CSV table of C-alpha atoms in Angstrom, one decimal:
chain,number,residue,atom,x,y,z
S,1,MET,CA,54.9,-38.6,-11.5
S,2,LYS,CA,52.9,-41.7,-12.6
S,3,ARG,CA,49.9,-41.1,-14.8
S,4,ASN,CA,48.3,-43.3,-17.5
S,5,LEU,CA,46.5,-41.0,-19.9
S,6,SER,CA,43.6,-41.4,-22.2
S,7,ILE,CA,43.5,-38.3,-24.5
S,8,LEU,CA,40.2,-37.6,-26.2
S,9,GLY,CA,40.8,-35.2,-29.1
S,10,SER,CA,44.6,-35.8,-29.4
S,11,THR,CA,45.0,-34.2,-32.8
S,12,GLY,CA,43.5,-30.8,-31.8
S,13,SER,CA,45.3,-27.9,-30.3
S,14,ILE,CA,44.8,-29.0,-26.6
S,15,GLY,CA,45.5,-32.6,-27.5
S,16,THR,CA,48.8,-32.0,-29.2
S,17,GLN,CA,49.9,-29.7,-26.3
S,18,THR,CA,48.9,-32.4,-23.9
S,19,LEU,CA,51.1,-34.9,-25.7
S,20,ASP,CA,54.0,-32.4,-25.4
S,21,VAL,CA,53.4,-32.2,-21.7
S,22,ALA,CA,53.1,-36.0,-21.3
S,23,GLU,CA,56.3,-36.6,-23.2
S,24,LYS,CA,58.3,-34.1,-21.1
S,25,LEU,CA,56.9,-35.6,-17.9
S,26,GLY,CA,57.5,-39.2,-19.1
S,27,LEU,CA,53.8,-40.2,-18.8
S,28,SER,CA,52.2,-43.3,-20.4
S,29,VAL,CA,49.6,-42.6,-23.1
S,30,ARG,CA,47.1,-45.4,-23.2
S,31,ALA,CA,44.5,-44.1,-25.6
S,32,LEU,CA,44.3,-41.5,-28.3
S,33,THR,CA,41.2,-40.3,-30.3
S,34,ALA,CA,40.5,-38.0,-33.2
S,35,ASN,CA,37.5,-36.9,-35.3
S,36,SER,CA,39.0,-37.6,-38.7
S,37,SER,CA,42.7,-36.4,-38.8
S,38,ILE,CA,44.2,-39.9,-39.3
S,39,ASP,CA,47.5,-38.9,-40.7
S,40,LEU,CA,48.5,-37.0,-37.5
S,41,LEU,CA,46.8,-39.6,-35.4
S,42,GLU,CA,49.0,-42.3,-37.0
S,43,GLN,CA,52.1,-40.3,-36.2
S,44,GLN,CA,51.0,-40.0,-32.6
S,45,ILE,CA,50.3,-43.8,-32.4
S,46,ARG,CA,53.7,-44.7,-33.7
S,47,LYS,CA,55.4,-42.3,-31.3
S,48,PHE,CA,53.4,-43.0,-28.1
S,49,LYS,CA,52.3,-46.6,-28.8
S,50,PRO,CA,48.8,-46.5,-27.1
S,51,GLU,CA,46.8,-49.5,-26.4
S,52,LEU,CA,43.7,-48.0,-28.2
S,53,ALA,CA,43.1,-45.4,-30.9
S,54,VAL,CA,39.6,-44.1,-31.9
S,55,VAL,CA,38.5,-42.2,-35.0
S,56,PHE,CA,35.0,-40.8,-34.7
S,57,ASN,CA,34.5,-41.0,-38.5
S,58,GLU,CA,34.0,-44.7,-39.2
S,59,ASP,CA,35.3,-44.6,-42.8
S,60,LYS,CA,38.5,-43.0,-41.7
S,61,ALA,CA,38.8,-45.5,-38.8
S,62,ALA,CA,38.8,-48.3,-41.3
S,63,VAL,CA,41.6,-46.6,-43.3
S,64,LEU,CA,43.7,-46.0,-40.1
S,65,ARG,CA,43.1,-49.6,-39.0
S,66,ASP,CA,44.8,-50.8,-42.3
S,67,ASN,CA,47.5,-48.2,-42.0
S,68,ILE,CA,48.7,-49.3,-38.6
S,69,LYS,CA,48.2,-53.0,-38.9
S,70,ASP,CA,51.9,-53.5,-38.2
S,71,THR,CA,51.4,-52.1,-34.6
S,72,SER,CA,49.6,-53.5,-31.6
S,73,THR,CA,47.2,-50.6,-31.3
S,74,LYS,CA,43.6,-51.5,-31.5
S,75,VAL,CA,41.3,-49.1,-33.6
S,76,LEU,CA,37.7,-48.4,-32.8
S,77,ALA,CA,35.2,-45.9,-34.2
S,78,GLY,CA,32.2,-43.6,-33.4
S,79,MET,CA,30.7,-42.8,-30.0
S,80,ASP,CA,31.2,-46.4,-28.8
S,81,GLY,CA,34.9,-46.0,-29.5
S,82,LEU,CA,35.1,-42.7,-27.6
S,83,ILE,CA,33.3,-44.2,-24.6
S,84,ALA,CA,35.7,-47.2,-24.7
S,85,ALA,CA,38.7,-44.7,-24.6
S,86,ALA,CA,37.1,-42.9,-21.7
S,87,THR,CA,36.6,-46.1,-19.7
S,88,LEU,CA,39.8,-47.9,-20.6
S,89,LYS,CA,40.9,-50.0,-17.7
S,90,SER,CA,44.6,-49.1,-18.0
S,91,ALA,CA,44.0,-45.3,-17.9
S,92,ASP,CA,43.6,-43.4,-14.7
S,93,LEU,CA,43.1,-39.9,-16.1
S,94,VAL,CA,40.9,-39.0,-19.0
S,95,LEU,CA,41.7,-35.7,-20.7
S,96,ASN,CA,38.7,-34.6,-22.7
S,97,SER,CA,39.6,-32.1,-25.3
S,98,VAL,CA,37.1,-33.0,-28.1
S,99,VAL,CA,35.0,-30.1,-29.4
S,100,GLY,CA,31.3,-29.8,-28.9
S,101,MET,CA,28.5,-31.9,-27.5
S,102,VAL,CA,30.2,-35.1,-28.6
S,103,GLY,CA,32.2,-34.9,-25.4
S,104,LEU,CA,29.2,-35.3,-23.0
S,105,GLN,CA,28.7,-39.0,-23.0
S,106,PRO,CA,32.4,-39.9,-22.7
S,107,THR,CA,32.7,-37.6,-19.7
S,108,ILE,CA,29.9,-39.2,-17.9
S,109,ALA,CA,31.1,-42.7,-18.8
S,110,ALA,CA,34.6,-41.8,-17.5
S,111,ALA,CA,33.1,-40.7,-14.2
S,112,GLU,CA,31.1,-43.8,-13.9
S,113,ALA,CA,34.2,-45.8,-14.6
S,114,LYS,CA,35.9,-43.9,-11.7
S,115,LYS,CA,38.4,-42.1,-13.8
S,116,ASP,CA,39.7,-38.7,-12.9
S,117,ILE,CA,38.8,-36.2,-15.6
S,118,ALA,CA,40.8,-33.3,-16.9
S,119,LEU,CA,38.2,-31.3,-18.8
S,120,ALA,CA,38.9,-29.0,-21.7
S,121,ASN,CA,35.5,-29.7,-23.4
S,122,LYS,CA,33.4,-26.9,-21.9
S,123,GLU,CA,30.3,-28.0,-23.7
S,124,THR,CA,30.1,-31.1,-21.4
S,125,LEU,CA,29.4,-28.9,-18.3
S,126,VAL,CA,27.4,-26.3,-20.2
S,127,ALA,CA,25.0,-28.8,-21.6
S,128,GLY,CA,25.2,-31.6,-19.1
S,129,GLY,CA,25.1,-29.5,-15.9
S,130,ASP,CA,24.0,-31.5,-12.9
S,131,LEU,CA,24.1,-34.8,-14.8
S,132,VAL,CA,27.9,-34.4,-15.0
S,133,THR,CA,28.6,-33.0,-11.6
S,134,ASP,CA,26.3,-35.6,-10.0
S,135,ALA,CA,28.2,-38.4,-11.8
S,136,VAL,CA,31.5,-37.0,-10.6
S,137,ARG,CA,30.3,-36.6,-7.0
S,138,LYS,CA,28.6,-40.0,-6.9
S,139,ASN,CA,31.8,-41.8,-8.1
S,140,GLY,CA,34.3,-39.8,-6.0
S,141,VAL,CA,36.5,-38.8,-8.9
S,142,LYS,CA,38.3,-35.5,-9.6
S,143,LEU,CA,37.0,-33.1,-12.2
S,144,LEU,CA,40.0,-30.9,-13.0
S,145,PRO,CA,39.7,-27.8,-15.2
S,146,VAL,CA,41.9,-27.3,-18.3
S,147,ASP,CA,40.6,-24.1,-19.7
S,148,SER,CA,43.0,-21.4,-18.7
S,149,GLU,CA,40.3,-19.3,-17.0
S,150,HIS,CA,38.9,-22.1,-14.9
S,151,SER,CA,42.4,-23.5,-14.1
S,152,ALA,CA,43.3,-20.0,-12.9
S,153,ILE,CA,40.3,-19.9,-10.6
S,154,PHE,CA,41.0,-23.4,-9.4
S,155,GLN,CA,44.6,-22.4,-8.6
S,156,CYS,CA,43.5,-19.3,-6.7
S,157,LEU,CA,41.0,-21.3,-4.7
S,158,GLN,CA,43.7,-23.6,-3.3
S,159,GLY,CA,44.0,-21.1,-0.4
S,160,ASN,CA,40.2,-20.7,0.1
S,161,PRO,CA,39.3,-20.6,3.8
S,162,PRO,CA,36.7,-23.0,5.1
S,163,ASN,CA,34.2,-20.3,6.2
S,164,LYS,CA,32.9,-19.8,2.6
S,165,ALA,CA,34.5,-16.3,2.4
S,166,LEU,CA,34.4,-16.4,-1.5
S,167,LYS,CA,32.6,-13.3,-2.8
S,168,LYS,CA,32.9,-13.6,-6.6
S,169,LEU,CA,34.7,-15.1,-9.5
S,170,ILE,CA,36.2,-12.8,-12.2
S,171,LEU,CA,36.8,-14.3,-15.6
S,172,THR,CA,39.1,-12.5,-17.9
S,173,ALA,CA,38.4,-12.3,-21.7
S,174,SER,CA,40.8,-11.3,-24.4
S,175,GLY,CA,38.0,-9.6,-26.3
S,176,GLY,CA,39.0,-11.5,-29.4
S,177,PRO,CA,39.8,-9.8,-32.8
S,178,PHE,CA,36.7,-7.5,-32.7
S,179,PHE,CA,37.2,-5.8,-29.3
S,180,GLY,CA,35.8,-2.3,-29.3
S,181,ARG,CA,33.8,-2.6,-32.5
S,182,THR,CA,30.1,-1.6,-32.7
S,183,THR,CA,27.4,-3.7,-34.2
S,184,GLU,CA,27.5,-1.6,-37.3
S,185,GLU,CA,31.2,-2.2,-37.6
S,186,LEU,CA,30.7,-6.0,-37.3
S,187,ARG,CA,28.4,-6.2,-40.3
S,188,GLY,CA,30.2,-8.0,-43.1
S,189,VAL,CA,33.2,-9.2,-41.2
S,190,THR,CA,34.7,-12.3,-42.7
S,191,VAL,CA,35.6,-15.8,-41.4
S,192,GLU,CA,39.3,-15.0,-41.9
S,193,GLN,CA,39.0,-11.8,-39.8
S,194,ALA,CA,37.1,-13.7,-37.0
S,195,LEU,CA,39.9,-16.4,-37.0
S,196,ALA,CA,42.6,-13.8,-36.4
S,197,HIS,CA,42.8,-14.1,-32.6
S,198,PRO,CA,45.4,-11.7,-31.1
S,199,ASN,CA,46.8,-14.0,-28.3
S,200,TRP,CA,45.8,-17.6,-28.5
S,201,SER,CA,46.3,-20.4,-31.1
S,202,MET,CA,43.1,-22.5,-31.0
S,203,GLY,CA,40.9,-24.6,-33.3
S,204,ALA,CA,38.5,-22.8,-35.7
S,205,LYS,CA,35.3,-23.4,-33.7
S,206,ILE,CA,36.7,-22.1,-30.5
S,207,THR,CA,38.4,-19.1,-32.2
S,208,ILE,CA,35.1,-18.1,-33.7
S,209,ASP,CA,33.4,-18.5,-30.3
S,210,SER,CA,36.1,-16.1,-28.9
S,211,ALA,CA,35.3,-13.6,-31.6
S,212,SER,CA,31.6,-13.7,-30.8
S,213,MET,CA,32.2,-13.8,-27.0
S,214,MET,CA,30.2,-17.0,-27.0
S,215,ASN,CA,33.3,-18.7,-25.5
S,216,LYS,CA,33.2,-16.4,-22.5
S,217,GLY,CA,29.4,-17.1,-22.1
S,218,LEU,CA,30.1,-20.8,-22.1
S,219,GLU,CA,32.8,-20.3,-19.5
S,220,ILE,CA,30.5,-18.4,-17.2
S,221,ILE,CA,28.1,-21.4,-17.3
S,222,GLU,CA,31.0,-23.8,-16.8
S,223,ALA,CA,32.5,-21.8,-13.9
S,224,ALA,CA,29.1,-21.8,-12.1
S,225,ARG,CA,29.0,-25.6,-12.3
S,226,LEU,CA,32.6,-26.3,-11.6
S,227,PHE,CA,32.8,-24.1,-8.5
S,228,ASP,CA,29.1,-24.2,-7.4
S,229,VAL,CA,28.5,-20.5,-7.5
S,230,SER,CA,25.6,-18.4,-8.8
S,231,GLY,CA,25.8,-16.7,-12.2
S,232,ASP,CA,25.3,-13.4,-10.3
S,233,ASP,CA,28.6,-14.0,-8.5
S,234,ILE,CA,30.6,-14.3,-11.7
S,235,ASP,CA,31.9,-11.2,-13.4
S,236,VAL,CA,33.7,-10.8,-16.8
S,237,VAL,CA,36.5,-8.3,-17.5
S,238,VAL,CA,38.2,-7.8,-20.8
S,239,HIS,CA,41.9,-8.1,-20.4
S,240,ARG,CA,43.6,-7.7,-23.8
S,241,GLU,CA,47.1,-9.0,-22.8
S,242,SER,CA,45.9,-12.4,-21.6
S,243,ILE,CA,48.4,-12.4,-18.8
S,244,ILE,CA,46.0,-12.6,-15.9
S,245,HIS,CA,43.9,-15.7,-16.6
S,246,SER,CA,41.2,-15.1,-14.0
S,247,LEU,CA,40.7,-13.8,-10.4
S,248,ILE,CA,38.7,-14.5,-7.3
S,249,GLU,CA,37.5,-11.9,-4.8
S,250,TYR,CA,36.9,-12.6,-1.1
S,251,THR,CA,34.4,-11.0,1.3
S,252,ASP,CA,37.1,-8.7,2.6
S,253,ASN,CA,37.6,-7.4,-1.0
S,254,SER,CA,41.0,-9.0,-1.3
S,255,VAL,CA,41.5,-10.2,-4.9
S,256,ILE,CA,43.7,-13.1,-5.9
S,257,ALA,CA,44.9,-13.6,-9.5
S,258,GLN,CA,46.8,-16.2,-11.5
S,259,LEU,CA,49.2,-14.9,-14.1
S,260,GLY,CA,51.3,-16.5,-16.8
S,261,VAL,CA,52.2,-16.3,-20.4
S,262,PRO,CA,49.3,-17.3,-22.7
S,263,ASP,CA,50.3,-20.9,-23.2
S,264,MET,CA,47.9,-23.7,-22.6
S,265,ARG,CA,50.6,-26.1,-21.4
S,266,ILE,CA,50.5,-24.5,-18.0
S,267,PRO,CA,46.8,-25.4,-17.2
S,268,ILE,CA,47.1,-28.7,-19.0
S,269,GLN,CA,50.1,-29.7,-16.9
S,270,TYR,CA,48.5,-28.5,-13.6
S,271,ALA,CA,45.4,-30.6,-14.3
S,272,ILE,CA,47.6,-33.7,-15.0
S,273,THR,CA,49.9,-33.2,-12.0
S,274,TYR,CA,47.5,-31.7,-9.4
S,275,PRO,CA,48.1,-31.2,-6.5
S,276,GLU,CA,51.8,-31.1,-7.3
S,277,ARG,CA,53.8,-28.9,-9.6
S,278,TYR,CA,56.7,-29.7,-11.9
S,279,GLU,CA,59.1,-27.8,-14.1
S,280,SER,CA,57.2,-26.5,-17.1
S,281,PRO,CA,58.2,-26.3,-20.8
S,282,VAL,CA,56.6,-22.8,-20.9
S,283,GLU,CA,58.7,-19.6,-20.8
S,284,GLU,CA,58.9,-17.6,-17.6
S,285,LEU,CA,56.6,-14.5,-17.2
S,286,ASN,CA,58.5,-11.2,-17.4
S,287,LEU,CA,56.2,-8.4,-16.1
S,288,ALA,CA,58.7,-5.7,-16.8
S,289,GLN,CA,58.9,-6.7,-20.4
S,290,ILE,CA,55.1,-6.7,-20.7
S,291,GLY,CA,55.0,-3.2,-19.2
S,292,LYS,CA,51.3,-2.7,-18.6
S,293,LEU,CA,48.0,-4.6,-18.1
S,294,THR,CA,44.7,-3.2,-19.2
S,295,PHE,CA,41.1,-3.9,-18.3
S,296,PHE,CA,37.7,-3.0,-19.8
S,297,GLU,CA,34.0,-3.8,-19.3
S,298,PRO,CA,32.5,-6.3,-21.8
S,299,ASP,CA,30.0,-5.1,-24.3
S,300,TYR,CA,26.8,-7.2,-23.7
S,301,GLU,CA,24.8,-5.3,-26.2
S,302,THR,CA,27.0,-5.8,-29.2
S,303,PHE,CA,28.1,-9.4,-28.3
S,304,GLN,CA,24.6,-11.0,-27.9
S,305,CYS,CA,26.0,-14.5,-27.2
S,306,LEU,CA,27.4,-13.4,-23.9
S,307,ARG,CA,24.1,-12.0,-22.8
S,308,ALA,CA,22.2,-15.1,-24.1
S,309,CYS,CA,24.5,-17.5,-22.1
S,310,LYS,CA,23.9,-15.5,-18.8
S,311,LYS,CA,20.2,-15.7,-19.4
S,312,ALA,CA,20.3,-19.4,-20.1
S,313,LEU,CA,22.2,-20.0,-16.9
S,314,ALA,CA,19.6,-18.1,-14.9
S,315,MET,CA,16.8,-20.0,-16.6
S,316,GLY,CA,18.3,-23.4,-15.6
S,317,GLY,CA,16.9,-26.7,-17.1
S,318,VAL,CA,18.0,-27.4,-20.6
S,319,ALA,CA,18.3,-23.7,-21.6
S,320,THR,CA,22.1,-23.9,-21.5
S,321,ALA,CA,22.1,-27.0,-23.7
S,322,ILE,CA,19.9,-25.0,-26.1
S,323,ALA,CA,22.3,-22.1,-26.2
S,324,ASN,CA,25.2,-24.4,-26.8
S,325,GLY,CA,23.5,-26.4,-29.5
S,326,ALA,CA,22.3,-23.3,-31.4
S,327,ASN,CA,25.8,-21.9,-31.2
S,328,GLU,CA,27.5,-25.0,-32.5
S,329,GLU,CA,25.2,-25.0,-35.5
S,330,ALA,CA,25.4,-21.3,-36.1
S,331,ASN,CA,29.2,-21.3,-35.7
S,332,MET,CA,29.5,-24.0,-38.3
S,333,LEU,CA,27.2,-22.2,-40.7
S,334,PHE,CA,29.2,-19.0,-40.4
S,335,ARG,CA,32.5,-20.9,-41.0
S,336,ASN,CA,30.9,-22.4,-44.1
S,337,GLY,CA,29.8,-19.0,-45.4
S,338,LYS,CA,26.1,-19.6,-44.9
S,339,ILE,CA,25.3,-16.8,-42.4
S,340,SER,CA,26.8,-13.5,-41.3
S,341,PHE,CA,28.8,-13.1,-38.1
S,342,LEU,CA,26.1,-11.1,-36.4
S,343,GLU,CA,23.5,-13.8,-37.1
S,344,ILE,CA,25.4,-16.2,-34.7
S,345,GLY,CA,24.3,-14.1,-31.7
S,346,GLU,CA,20.8,-13.5,-33.1
S,347,LEU,CA,20.2,-17.3,-33.6
S,348,VAL,CA,21.5,-18.2,-30.2
S,349,THR,CA,19.3,-15.6,-28.5
S,350,GLY,CA,16.3,-16.7,-30.6
S,351,ALA,CA,16.8,-20.3,-29.6
S,352,VAL,CA,17.1,-19.6,-25.9
S,353,ASP,CA,14.0,-17.4,-26.1
S,354,SER,CA,11.8,-19.6,-28.3
S,355,ILE,CA,12.5,-23.3,-27.4
S,356,GLN,CA,10.6,-24.7,-24.4
S,357,ASN,CA,12.8,-25.1,-21.4
S,358,THR,CA,12.5,-28.4,-19.4
S,359,THR,CA,14.2,-30.1,-16.5
S,360,PRO,CA,16.5,-32.8,-17.8
S,361,MET,CA,16.2,-36.2,-16.1
S,362,CYS,CA,18.7,-38.1,-18.3
S,363,VAL,CA,21.3,-37.7,-21.0
S,364,GLU,CA,18.7,-38.2,-23.7
S,365,ASP,CA,16.8,-35.1,-22.5
S,366,ILE,CA,20.0,-33.1,-23.0
S,367,LEU,CA,20.5,-34.6,-26.5
S,368,THR,CA,16.9,-33.8,-27.4
S,369,ALA,CA,17.3,-30.1,-26.4
S,370,ASP,CA,20.5,-30.0,-28.5
S,371,ARG,CA,18.7,-31.4,-31.5
S,372,LEU,CA,15.9,-28.9,-31.1
S,373,ALA,CA,18.3,-26.0,-30.9
S,374,ARG,CA,20.2,-27.1,-34.0
S,375,GLN,CA,16.9,-27.6,-35.9
S,376,TYR,CA,15.8,-24.1,-34.8
S,377,VAL,CA,18.9,-22.6,-36.4
S,378,THR,CA,18.7,-24.6,-39.7
S,379,ASP,CA,15.0,-23.8,-40.1
S,380,ARG,CA,15.8,-20.1,-40.1
S,381,VAL,CA,18.8,-20.2,-42.5
């Protein structure tokens, strides 16, 4: 296995697990990036000795540059630094695990530099849509899913017959910490309660998205674009155990599922090693020990974000970028104690319904829609 990796977001949950996989596979790490966590980034630099390190926060980048001046690693900052890491000549696979819209421009830049992309930054496809998929197609590079649900679908599709027999995609959702609660029962829930995910260990933003079901809404949009299917052909089922990571159904009503323990190193490793498989650091799945698997319908009325994302996908244009931008702003405000949990869904729905939808012709159109959505949210808080 020979891969030279550039890892965008190396200090986050996905990034640190990617480095664990890379170390066990003996892969070369050529670039590492972080938002502001320079202490952990310095540890990673000294261990993996990358050619380039990037800190998005320019002040922190200056501190890191001084801290590692005894190494040969070059330090850059900001969006220009992220794009440099995404297009680094010595890297052949870019794993993008940054959080939020900041991942869009580096993803497109990586495709244009003819790098294969392992994508854990779902906002890239949600907001960028055809601009991303067109760049991937035009440059003949691979776009490999890292999210557990999309990796599961990707793995199930390896046996897809050539006669387009696919009927639907079925995304599983854990239901998060608030599964089964009514709207009334969600009034007054705290940030700490929303961060208490039952199965997965993730960053704060994504964990809140899971609690609001926004994460699953974003995944519906991402799946539609990754696998070129209509939103009407994507179902969601709540599966509390997080053992089945997603399923596909064929026209003959045969259903194929991918199962595994809830550990992100499985999809991370498959994206890196595709189309081959190697021994994994993850424990073996023991179905007898698990005992049972349960399934439920999602609650589209209580969890407004899920419904808003499906509507935005059907609308097309920049509507999905609007939904994503409004959520990023509302999610942050909730984590900072400025709004209630239920207001996240209300604000995302309001932004999708209120902001003019247009057809994006370039990245700037996407960024403009994102700014308008964030402004919509802040104007109402």
